[in-house]
Coordinates of C-alpha atoms in Angstrom, one line a residue:
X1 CA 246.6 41.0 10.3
X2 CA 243.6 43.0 10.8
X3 CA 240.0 43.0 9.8
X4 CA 237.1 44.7 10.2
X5 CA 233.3 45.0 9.3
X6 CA 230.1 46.9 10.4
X7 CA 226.5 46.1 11.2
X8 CA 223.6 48.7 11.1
X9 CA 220.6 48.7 13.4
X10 CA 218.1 46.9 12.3
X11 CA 220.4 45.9 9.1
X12 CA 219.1 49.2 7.9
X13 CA 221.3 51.0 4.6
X14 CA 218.7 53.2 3.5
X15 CA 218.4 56.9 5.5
X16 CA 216.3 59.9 4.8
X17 CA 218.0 63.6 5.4
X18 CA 218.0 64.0 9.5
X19 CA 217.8 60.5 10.6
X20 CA 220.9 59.1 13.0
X21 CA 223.4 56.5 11.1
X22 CA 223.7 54.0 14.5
X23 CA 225.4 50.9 14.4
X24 CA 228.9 49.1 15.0
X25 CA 232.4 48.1 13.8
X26 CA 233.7 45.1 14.6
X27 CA 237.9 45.4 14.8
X28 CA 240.2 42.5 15.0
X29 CA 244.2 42.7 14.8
X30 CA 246.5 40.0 15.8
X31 CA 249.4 41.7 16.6
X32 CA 250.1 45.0 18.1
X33 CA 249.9 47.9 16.1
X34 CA 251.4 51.5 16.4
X35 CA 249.3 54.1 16.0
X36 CA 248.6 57.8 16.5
X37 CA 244.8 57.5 16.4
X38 CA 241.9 55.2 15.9
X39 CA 238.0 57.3 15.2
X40 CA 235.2 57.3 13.4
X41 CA 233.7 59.5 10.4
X42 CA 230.4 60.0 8.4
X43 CA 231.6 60.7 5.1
X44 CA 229.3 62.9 2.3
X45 CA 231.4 64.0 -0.6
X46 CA 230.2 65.1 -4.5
X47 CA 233.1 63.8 -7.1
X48 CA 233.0 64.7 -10.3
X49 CA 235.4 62.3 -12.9
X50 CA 238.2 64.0 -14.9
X51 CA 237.3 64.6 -18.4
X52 CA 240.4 63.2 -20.4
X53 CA 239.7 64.1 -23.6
X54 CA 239.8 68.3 -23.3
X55 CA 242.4 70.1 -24.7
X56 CA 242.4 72.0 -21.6
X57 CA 243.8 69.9 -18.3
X58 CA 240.9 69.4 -15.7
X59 CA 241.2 68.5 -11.9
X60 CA 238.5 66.7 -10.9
X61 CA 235.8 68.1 -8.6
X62 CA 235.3 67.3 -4.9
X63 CA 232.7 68.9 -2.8
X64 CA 232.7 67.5 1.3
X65 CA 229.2 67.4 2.5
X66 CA 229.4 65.6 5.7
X67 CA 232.6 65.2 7.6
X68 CA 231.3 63.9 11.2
X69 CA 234.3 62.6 13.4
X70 CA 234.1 60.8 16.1
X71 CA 237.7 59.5 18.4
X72 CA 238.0 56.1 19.6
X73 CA 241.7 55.3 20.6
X74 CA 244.4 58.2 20.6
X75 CA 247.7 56.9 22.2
X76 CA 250.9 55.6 20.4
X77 CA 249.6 51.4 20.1
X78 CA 246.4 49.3 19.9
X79 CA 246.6 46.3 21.7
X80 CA 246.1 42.8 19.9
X81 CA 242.6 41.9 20.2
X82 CA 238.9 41.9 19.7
X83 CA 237.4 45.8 19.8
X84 CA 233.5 46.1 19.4
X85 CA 233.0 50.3 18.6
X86 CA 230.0 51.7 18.1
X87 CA 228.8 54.4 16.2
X88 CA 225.8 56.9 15.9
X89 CA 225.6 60.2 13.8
X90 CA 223.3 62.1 12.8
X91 CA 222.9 62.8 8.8
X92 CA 221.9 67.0 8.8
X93 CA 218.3 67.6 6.9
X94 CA 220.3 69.6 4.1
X95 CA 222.2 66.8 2.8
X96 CA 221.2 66.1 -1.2
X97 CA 220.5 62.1 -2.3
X98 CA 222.7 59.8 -3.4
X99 CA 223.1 59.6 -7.4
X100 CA 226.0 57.2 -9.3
X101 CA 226.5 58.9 -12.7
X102 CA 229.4 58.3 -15.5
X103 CA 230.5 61.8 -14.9
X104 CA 229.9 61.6 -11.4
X105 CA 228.6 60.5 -8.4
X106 CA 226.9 62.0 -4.7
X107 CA 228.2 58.8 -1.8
X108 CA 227.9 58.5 1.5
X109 CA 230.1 56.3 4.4
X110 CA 230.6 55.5 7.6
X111 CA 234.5 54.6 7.6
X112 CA 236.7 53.2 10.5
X113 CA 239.9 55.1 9.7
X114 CA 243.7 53.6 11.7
X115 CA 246.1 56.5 11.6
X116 CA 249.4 54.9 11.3
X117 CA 253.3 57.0 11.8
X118 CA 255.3 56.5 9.0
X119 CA 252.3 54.9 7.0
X120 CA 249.0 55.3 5.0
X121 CA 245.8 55.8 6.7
X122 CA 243.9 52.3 6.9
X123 CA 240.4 52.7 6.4
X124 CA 237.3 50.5 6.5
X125 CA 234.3 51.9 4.6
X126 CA 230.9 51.1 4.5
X127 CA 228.5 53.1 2.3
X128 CA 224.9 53.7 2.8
X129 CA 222.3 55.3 1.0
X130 CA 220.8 58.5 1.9
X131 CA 217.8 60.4 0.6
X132 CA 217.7 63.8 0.4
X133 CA 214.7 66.1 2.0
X134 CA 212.5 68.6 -0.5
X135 CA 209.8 69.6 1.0
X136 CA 207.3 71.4 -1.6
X137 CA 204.6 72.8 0.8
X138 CA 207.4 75.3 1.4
X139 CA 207.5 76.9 -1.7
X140 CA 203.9 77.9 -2.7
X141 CA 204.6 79.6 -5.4
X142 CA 205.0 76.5 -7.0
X143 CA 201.6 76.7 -7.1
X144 CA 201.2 78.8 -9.3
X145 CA 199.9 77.5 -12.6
X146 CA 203.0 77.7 -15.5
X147 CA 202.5 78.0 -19.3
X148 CA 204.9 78.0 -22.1
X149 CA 203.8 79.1 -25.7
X150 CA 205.6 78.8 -29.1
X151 CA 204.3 80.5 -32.5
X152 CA 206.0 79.1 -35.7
X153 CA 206.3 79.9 -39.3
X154 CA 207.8 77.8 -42.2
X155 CA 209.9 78.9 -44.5
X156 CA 210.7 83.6 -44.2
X157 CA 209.0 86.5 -45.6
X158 CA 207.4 86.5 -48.2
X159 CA 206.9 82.9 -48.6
X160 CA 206.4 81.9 -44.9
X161 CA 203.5 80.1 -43.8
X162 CA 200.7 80.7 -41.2
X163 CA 201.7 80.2 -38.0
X164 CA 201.2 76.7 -35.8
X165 CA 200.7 77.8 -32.3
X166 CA 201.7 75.3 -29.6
X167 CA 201.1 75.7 -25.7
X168 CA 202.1 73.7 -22.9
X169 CA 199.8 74.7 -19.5
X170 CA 200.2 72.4 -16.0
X171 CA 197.9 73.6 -13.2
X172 CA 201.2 73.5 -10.8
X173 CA 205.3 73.0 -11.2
X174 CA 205.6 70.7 -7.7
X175 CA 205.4 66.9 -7.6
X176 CA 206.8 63.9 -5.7
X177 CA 207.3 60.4 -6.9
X178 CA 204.5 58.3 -8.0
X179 CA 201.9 61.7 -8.8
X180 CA 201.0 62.3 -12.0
X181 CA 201.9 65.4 -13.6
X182 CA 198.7 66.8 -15.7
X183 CA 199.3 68.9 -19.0
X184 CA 196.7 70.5 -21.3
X185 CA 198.3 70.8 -24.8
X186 CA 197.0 73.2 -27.1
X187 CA 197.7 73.2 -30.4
X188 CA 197.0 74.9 -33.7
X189 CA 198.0 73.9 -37.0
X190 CA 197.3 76.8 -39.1
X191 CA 199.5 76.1 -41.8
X192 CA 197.7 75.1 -45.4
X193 CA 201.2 72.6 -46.3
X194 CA 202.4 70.8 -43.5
X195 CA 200.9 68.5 -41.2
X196 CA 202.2 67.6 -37.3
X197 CA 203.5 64.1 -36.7
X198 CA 204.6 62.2 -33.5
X199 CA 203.2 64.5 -31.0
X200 CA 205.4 63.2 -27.5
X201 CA 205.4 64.6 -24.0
X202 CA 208.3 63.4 -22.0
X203 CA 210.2 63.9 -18.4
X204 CA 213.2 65.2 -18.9
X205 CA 216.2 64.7 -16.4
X206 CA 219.1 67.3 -16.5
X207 CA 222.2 66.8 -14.1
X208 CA 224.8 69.5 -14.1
X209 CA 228.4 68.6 -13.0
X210 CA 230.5 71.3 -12.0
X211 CA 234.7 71.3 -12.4
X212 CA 237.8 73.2 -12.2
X213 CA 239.8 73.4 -14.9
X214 CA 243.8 73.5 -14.4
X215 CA 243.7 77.5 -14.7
X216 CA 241.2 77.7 -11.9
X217 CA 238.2 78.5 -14.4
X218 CA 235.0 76.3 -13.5
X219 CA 233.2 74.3 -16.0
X220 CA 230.1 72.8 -16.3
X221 CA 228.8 69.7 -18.3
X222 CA 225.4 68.7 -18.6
X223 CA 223.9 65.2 -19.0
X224 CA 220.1 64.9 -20.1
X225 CA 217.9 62.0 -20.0
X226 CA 214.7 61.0 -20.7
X227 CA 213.1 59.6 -17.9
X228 CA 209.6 58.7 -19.6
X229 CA 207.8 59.6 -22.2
X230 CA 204.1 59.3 -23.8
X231 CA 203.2 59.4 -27.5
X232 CA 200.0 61.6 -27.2
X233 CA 198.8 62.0 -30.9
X234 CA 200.4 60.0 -34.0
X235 CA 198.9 63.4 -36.5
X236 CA 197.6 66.7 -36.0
X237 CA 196.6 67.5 -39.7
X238 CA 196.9 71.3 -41.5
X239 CA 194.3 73.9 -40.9
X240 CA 193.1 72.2 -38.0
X241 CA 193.4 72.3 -34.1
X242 CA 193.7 70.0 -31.7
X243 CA 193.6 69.8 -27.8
X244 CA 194.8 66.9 -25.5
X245 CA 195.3 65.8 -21.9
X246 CA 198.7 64.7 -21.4
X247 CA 199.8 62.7 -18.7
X248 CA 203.1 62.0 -17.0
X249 CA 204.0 59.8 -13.8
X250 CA 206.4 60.6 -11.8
X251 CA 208.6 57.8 -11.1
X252 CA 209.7 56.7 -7.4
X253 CA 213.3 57.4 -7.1
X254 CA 213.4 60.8 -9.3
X255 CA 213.9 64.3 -6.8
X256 CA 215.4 67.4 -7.8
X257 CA 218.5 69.1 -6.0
X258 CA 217.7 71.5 -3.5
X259 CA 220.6 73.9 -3.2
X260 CA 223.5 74.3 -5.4
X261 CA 226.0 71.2 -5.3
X262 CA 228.7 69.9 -7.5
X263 CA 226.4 67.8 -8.7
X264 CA 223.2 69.4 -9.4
X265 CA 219.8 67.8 -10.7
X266 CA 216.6 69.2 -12.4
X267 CA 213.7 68.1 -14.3
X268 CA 211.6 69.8 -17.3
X269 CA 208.6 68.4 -19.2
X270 CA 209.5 68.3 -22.7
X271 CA 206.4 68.6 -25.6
X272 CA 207.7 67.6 -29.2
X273 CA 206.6 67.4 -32.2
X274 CA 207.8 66.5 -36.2
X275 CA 206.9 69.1 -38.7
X276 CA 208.2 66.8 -41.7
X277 CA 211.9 65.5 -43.7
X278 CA 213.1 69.2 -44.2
X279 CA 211.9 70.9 -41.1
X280 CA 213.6 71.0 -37.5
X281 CA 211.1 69.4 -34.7
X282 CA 209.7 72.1 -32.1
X283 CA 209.9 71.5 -28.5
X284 CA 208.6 73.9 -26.0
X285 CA 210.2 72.9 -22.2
X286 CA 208.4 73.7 -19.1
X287 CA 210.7 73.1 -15.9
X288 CA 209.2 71.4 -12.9
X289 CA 210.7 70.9 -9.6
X290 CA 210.2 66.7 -8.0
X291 CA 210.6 67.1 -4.0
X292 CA 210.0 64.2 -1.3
X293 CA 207.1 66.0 0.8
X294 CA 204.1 66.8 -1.6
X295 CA 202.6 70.5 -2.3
X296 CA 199.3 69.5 -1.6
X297 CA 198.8 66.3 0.8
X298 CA 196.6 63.5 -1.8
X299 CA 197.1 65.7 -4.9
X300 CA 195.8 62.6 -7.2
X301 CA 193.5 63.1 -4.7
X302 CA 192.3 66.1 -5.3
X303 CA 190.0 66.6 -7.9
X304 CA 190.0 70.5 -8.1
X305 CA 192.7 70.0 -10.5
X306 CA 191.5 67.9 -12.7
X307 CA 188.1 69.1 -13.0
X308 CA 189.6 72.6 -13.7
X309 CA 191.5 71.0 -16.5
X310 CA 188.5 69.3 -17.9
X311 CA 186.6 72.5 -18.0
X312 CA 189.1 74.1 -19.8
X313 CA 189.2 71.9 -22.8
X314 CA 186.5 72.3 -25.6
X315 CA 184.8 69.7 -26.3
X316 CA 185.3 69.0 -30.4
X317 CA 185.4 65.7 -32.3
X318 CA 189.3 65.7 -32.4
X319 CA 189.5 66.0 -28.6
X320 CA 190.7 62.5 -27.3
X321 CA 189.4 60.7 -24.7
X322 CA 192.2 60.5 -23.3
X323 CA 195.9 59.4 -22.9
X324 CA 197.5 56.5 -21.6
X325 CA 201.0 56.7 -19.7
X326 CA 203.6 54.3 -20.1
X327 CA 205.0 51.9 -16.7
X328 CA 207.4 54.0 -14.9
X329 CA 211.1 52.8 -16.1
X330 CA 213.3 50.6 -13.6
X331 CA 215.4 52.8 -11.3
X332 CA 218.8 50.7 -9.3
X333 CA 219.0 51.1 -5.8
X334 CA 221.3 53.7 -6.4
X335 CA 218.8 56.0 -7.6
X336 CA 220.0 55.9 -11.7
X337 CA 217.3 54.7 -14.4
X338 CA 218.3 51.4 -15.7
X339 CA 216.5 52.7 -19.1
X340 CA 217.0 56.3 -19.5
X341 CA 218.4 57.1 -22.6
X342 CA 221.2 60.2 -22.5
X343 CA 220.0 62.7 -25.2
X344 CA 223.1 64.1 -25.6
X345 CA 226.2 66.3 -23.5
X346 CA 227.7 69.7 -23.6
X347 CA 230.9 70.9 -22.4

């Protein structure tokens, strides 16, 4: 019989990107055992799940991140006995985080592997948690303020309405968990018929999983979520115009991929709005990029900003005082929203 567990320093699961894994396994056997090896590994790997219900046959997708090895016992038996191993690796500062989806999932493990002749491996995993590294102030042209317009008709010529302008405008495109992302909405409601209901900003979460198909093509499917969301203005009534401060926060286990993985994850701030029973909503998206290290140190902070955004906004009776933002949904340790709600997939 054998048995075997591991303890980390300092009980300690949780790693960021470049921090060393250090601990031990504890190996017991009670007989002696043939074997060709006896080692060590750090595990990373991306997996994304089969899709059974394609016409075309898909192999699933498997992506190694981290393959650390490290030998402990190479000869041809271990011994009956107590053996106390330990272990320290160090987790490279390129790594992406940990995510557990239903399509697929981003684990890490340090495993104790027994290479047996004539027999499967045996292999004792424990997994841990690791957090990828994003660092914004990097990047400064995410600094750069980003705007997204959208000018809409009813109806075609020669009936069609006046337009309803919509913008979307955020003073920057980086954040890290627990900032608040600031939006000025602009929006115009020229039309004489039709009046704009259920006015919503909302984080949007999109995770890409990547596949290969049995004839070696590659698919992707996407997932989207919403992550939180703010009802900003229940009306915006015809032939009139509006403007309001929208707020988001960013909640603390969100981050955006870095570099291009199986398993790849971005964010956009959605603006919607109803324009009535017969008529499609309008969205306009503006995407955003959620990193670990912050683009300005004590951005909420800062009030350059916000003041910026408050001179922007005329001051008119329909301006609101402003917007309220919902409590941040609850996130697992695993870094999945308890409460997001998937909008919908494509294949």
């Amino acid at each position: 019989m054998t048995t075997c567990f591991a303890t980390f320093d300092q009980n300690k699961r949780n790693y960021k990107a470049g921090e060393s894994v250090r601990g031990q396994f504890v190996l017991t056997t009670t007989t002696d055992k043939p074997v060709h090896a006896v080692y060590i590994q750090l595990r990373g790997e991306g997996i994304v799940f089969v899709n059974e219900y394609r016409n075309v046959p898909m192999k699933s997708g498997i992506e190694k991140i981290v393959d650390s090895r490290v030998n402990i016992i190479e000869g041809t038996s271990l011994a009956a006995g107590t053996y106390t191993i330990p272990f320290d690796f160090l987790i490279p500062d390129n790594v992406p985080t940990s995510c557990f989806f239903d399509l697929g999932i981003i684990k890490y493990s340090v495993v104790l592997v027994i290479d047996r002749p004539w027999k499967f491996d045996k292999e004792f995993e424990e997994l841990i948690t690791v957090r990828g590294c994003y660092d914004l102030s990097k990047y400064p042209e995410l600094l750069v303020p980003i705007e997204n317009e959208v000018i809409k008709s009813f109806c075609c010529w020669p009936c069609a309405s006046a337009p309803i302008i919509l913008s979307l405008r955020m003073p920057i495109s980086g954040y890290v968990p627990g900032e608040t992302i600031n939006c000025i909405i602009s929006i115009d409601n020229q039309a004489v018929g039709n009046d704009l209901v259920n006015v919503q900003l909302s984080l949007i979460q999109i995770v890409k999983f990547a596949s290969i198909l049995s004839d070696a093509r590659t698919v992707i499917r996407t997932r989207k979520a919403i992550i939180c969301s703010n009802l900003l203005a229940d009306r915006v009534n015809r032939l009139s115009k509006k403007f309001i401060n929208g707020t988001l926060v960013v909640p603390d286990t969100v981050h955006s991929s870095r570099e291009r993985h199986i398993i790849r994850i971005q964010y956009l701030v959605l603006l919607s709005m109803a324009f009535g029973y017969f008529h499609p909503n309008c969205v306009i998206e503006v995407p955003i990029v959620i990193g670990t290290e912050p683009l300005i140190p004590n951005l909420n902070d800062d009030l350059a900003s916000a003041t910026e955004i408050t001179q922007w906004i005329p001051q008119t009776p329909d301006t609101p005082a402003g917007a309220t933002t919902p409590s941040a949904p609850c996130f697992d340790d695993s870094g999945k929203s308890k409460h997001a709600k998937y909008l919908y997939s494509v294949y």
